[in-house]
mmCIF file of C-alpha atoms in Angstrom:
data_model
loop_
_atom_site.group_PDB
_atom_site.id
_atom_site.type_symbol
_atom_site.label_atom_id
_atom_site.label_comp_id
_atom_site.label_asym_id
_atom_site.label_seq_id
_atom_site.Cartn_x
_atom_site.Cartn_y
_atom_site.Cartn_z
ATOM 1 C CA MET A 747 0.000 0.000 0.000
ATOM 2 C CA GLU A 748 1.143 3.536 -0.673
ATOM 3 C CA ILE A 749 -0.031 6.689 1.106
ATOM 4 C CA THR A 750 0.446 10.122 -0.447
ATOM 5 C CA LEU A 751 0.655 13.222 1.725
ATOM 6 C CA THR A 752 0.046 16.590 0.113
ATOM 7 C CA ASN A 753 0.058 20.221 1.129
ATOM 8 C CA HIS A 754 0.223 23.443 -0.895
ATOM 9 C CA LYS A 755 3.981 23.024 -1.588
ATOM 10 C CA PHE A 756 4.990 19.352 -1.515
ATOM 11 C CA GLN A 757 3.820 15.824 -2.065
ATOM 12 C CA ALA A 758 5.309 12.790 -0.290
ATOM 13 C CA THR A 759 4.574 9.136 -1.048
ATOM 14 C CA ILE A 760 5.320 6.473 1.535
ATOM 15 C CA SER A 761 5.062 2.694 1.117
ATOM 16 C CA SER A 762 3.748 0.307 3.745
ATOM 17 C CA TYR A 763 6.564 -2.037 2.734
ATOM 18 C CA GLY A 764 9.378 -0.914 4.998
ATOM 19 C CA ALA A 765 7.539 2.364 5.791
ATOM 20 C CA GLN A 766 9.884 3.717 3.134
ATOM 21 C CA LEU A 767 9.675 7.189 1.672
ATOM 22 C CA LEU A 768 9.316 6.712 -2.086
ATOM 23 C CA SER A 769 8.909 10.279 -3.270
ATOM 24 C CA PHE A 770 9.215 13.853 -2.030
ATOM 25 C CA LYS A 771 8.241 16.222 -4.785
ATOM 26 C CA ASN A 772 8.089 20.020 -4.984
ATOM 27 C CA LEU A 773 4.686 20.741 -6.536
ATOM 28 C CA SER A 774 5.604 24.139 -7.990
ATOM 29 C CA THR A 775 8.814 22.976 -9.741
ATOM 30 C CA GLY A 776 8.105 19.264 -10.207
ATOM 31 C CA VAL A 777 11.546 18.467 -8.757
ATOM 32 C CA GLU A 778 11.808 15.021 -7.142
ATOM 33 C CA HIS A 779 14.120 14.934 -4.124
ATOM 34 C CA ILE A 780 14.326 11.158 -3.562
ATOM 35 C CA TRP A 781 16.500 8.617 -5.390
ATOM 36 C CA ASN A 782 14.474 6.619 -7.953
ATOM 37 C CA GLY A 783 15.321 3.160 -6.585
ATOM 38 C CA ASN A 784 17.017 1.851 -9.736
ATOM 39 C CA PRO A 785 17.634 -1.823 -8.839
ATOM 40 C CA GLY A 786 20.662 -1.945 -11.139
ATOM 41 C CA VAL A 787 22.395 0.524 -8.819
ATOM 42 C CA TRP A 788 20.620 0.407 -5.429
ATOM 43 C CA LYS A 789 17.055 -0.863 -4.987
ATOM 44 C CA PHE A 790 16.122 1.258 -1.955
ATOM 45 C CA ARG A 791 15.054 4.894 -1.896
ATOM 46 C CA ALA A 792 15.046 6.053 1.725
ATOM 47 C CA PRO A 793 14.957 2.918 3.875
ATOM 48 C CA ILE A 794 14.092 2.823 7.551
ATOM 49 C CA LEU A 795 16.914 1.125 9.474
ATOM 50 C CA PHE A 796 15.971 -0.853 12.598
ATOM 51 C CA PRO A 797 17.181 -2.342 14.918
ATOM 52 C CA ILE A 798 20.732 -1.527 13.768
ATOM 53 C CA VAL A 799 22.507 0.775 11.371
ATOM 54 C CA GLY A 800 25.456 -0.959 9.752
ATOM 55 C CA ARG A 801 26.458 -4.592 9.887
ATOM 56 C CA LEU A 802 27.474 -7.106 12.490
ATOM 57 C CA LYS A 803 30.835 -8.842 12.478
ATOM 58 C CA ASP A 804 30.183 -12.220 10.834
ATOM 59 C CA GLY A 805 26.498 -11.249 10.314
ATOM 60 C CA TYR A 806 25.158 -12.472 13.643
ATOM 61 C CA TYR A 807 25.057 -11.756 17.368
ATOM 62 C CA LEU A 808 24.844 -13.999 20.425
ATOM 63 C CA TRP A 809 22.035 -13.806 22.949
ATOM 64 C CA GLN A 810 21.850 -16.283 25.829
ATOM 65 C CA GLY A 811 24.125 -18.697 23.980
ATOM 66 C CA GLN A 812 22.144 -18.681 20.721
ATOM 67 C CA GLU A 813 23.263 -17.157 17.413
ATOM 68 C CA TYR A 814 20.872 -14.757 15.693
ATOM 69 C CA PRO A 815 21.594 -13.710 12.104
ATOM 70 C CA LEU A 816 20.759 -10.054 11.544
ATOM 71 C CA PRO A 817 20.831 -8.497 8.068
ATOM 72 C CA ASN A 818 22.812 -5.346 7.366
ATOM 73 C CA HIS A 819 20.859 -2.351 8.677
ATOM 74 C CA GLY A 820 18.357 -4.605 10.413
ATOM 75 C CA PHE A 821 15.032 -5.834 9.087
ATOM 76 C CA ALA A 822 12.414 -3.052 9.273
ATOM 77 C CA ARG A 823 12.935 -2.164 5.610
ATOM 78 C CA ASP A 824 12.073 -5.742 4.597
ATOM 79 C CA PHE A 825 8.654 -6.102 6.220
ATOM 80 C CA GLU A 826 5.153 -4.818 5.616
ATOM 81 C CA HIS A 827 4.171 -2.163 8.186
ATOM 82 C CA THR A 828 0.614 -1.681 9.403
ATOM 83 C CA LEU A 829 -1.189 1.588 8.809
ATOM 84 C CA VAL A 830 -2.203 3.080 12.170
ATOM 85 C CA GLU A 831 -3.400 6.562 11.150
ATOM 86 C CA SER A 832 -3.371 8.775 8.095
ATOM 87 C CA SER A 833 -4.601 12.168 6.976
ATOM 88 C CA SER A 834 -3.767 14.463 4.083
ATOM 89 C CA ASP A 835 -0.503 15.573 5.726
ATOM 90 C CA ARG A 836 0.396 12.769 8.181
ATOM 91 C CA VAL A 837 0.826 8.996 8.271
ATOM 92 C CA LEU A 838 1.768 6.625 11.078
ATOM 93 C CA TRP A 839 3.023 3.070 10.416
ATOM 94 C CA ARG A 840 3.648 0.298 12.947
ATOM 95 C CA LEU A 841 5.800 -2.812 12.877
ATOM 96 C CA THR A 842 5.601 -5.413 15.661
ATOM 97 C CA GLU A 843 7.235 -8.761 16.209
ATOM 98 C CA THR A 844 6.210 -11.766 14.135
ATOM 99 C CA GLU A 845 7.398 -15.356 13.970
ATOM 100 C CA ASP A 846 9.869 -14.229 11.283
ATOM 101 C CA THR A 847 11.286 -11.291 13.245
ATOM 102 C CA LEU A 848 11.632 -13.361 16.416
ATOM 103 C CA LYS A 849 13.999 -15.691 14.539
ATOM 104 C CA ILE A 850 16.457 -12.823 14.079
ATOM 105 C CA PHE A 851 15.469 -10.458 16.928
ATOM 106 C CA PRO A 852 14.153 -12.483 19.879
ATOM 107 C CA TRP A 853 12.291 -9.692 21.689
ATOM 108 C CA PRO A 854 8.779 -8.306 21.424
ATOM 109 C CA PHE A 855 8.753 -4.745 20.087
ATOM 110 C CA VAL A 856 6.600 -1.967 18.696
ATOM 111 C CA PHE A 857 8.360 0.215 16.112
ATOM 112 C CA GLU A 858 6.452 3.219 14.776
ATOM 113 C CA THR A 859 7.356 5.507 11.920
ATOM 114 C CA GLU A 860 5.537 8.799 11.456
ATOM 115 C CA TYR A 861 5.762 11.187 8.502
ATOM 116 C CA ARG A 862 4.313 14.721 8.604
ATOM 117 C CA LEU A 863 4.300 17.419 5.957
ATOM 118 C CA GLU A 864 4.822 20.803 7.597
ATOM 119 C CA ASP A 865 5.013 23.607 5.048
ATOM 120 C CA SER A 866 8.238 22.867 3.092
ATOM 121 C CA THR A 867 9.474 20.207 5.502
ATOM 122 C CA LEU A 868 8.888 16.496 5.795
ATOM 123 C CA VAL A 869 9.230 15.507 9.464
#
């Protein structure tokens, strides 16, 4: 699912997949400010990074004697987020633990991502 926020100056489009910002466009000039996501170069546009930024040595961590593989920059960008609230200038997404996330991050969590258009700024 994609949600588009609009005000008198800008338009922002955000995907439920990864709660990723796909577009931030100036309506008066038509200028797009976000990378186009060309998969031949780099498939992401503006990914949300959770629970880590970067990579782990050897790609895993130990917790209570068990190895947990954790992808570079975490996993939030690779999961569908649930829409909590939306309006013309605001959207709130939520990601919580699932069987899949518990295999790589063994804790319950609630991770929320909010986008707001405020005049010429995306917060």
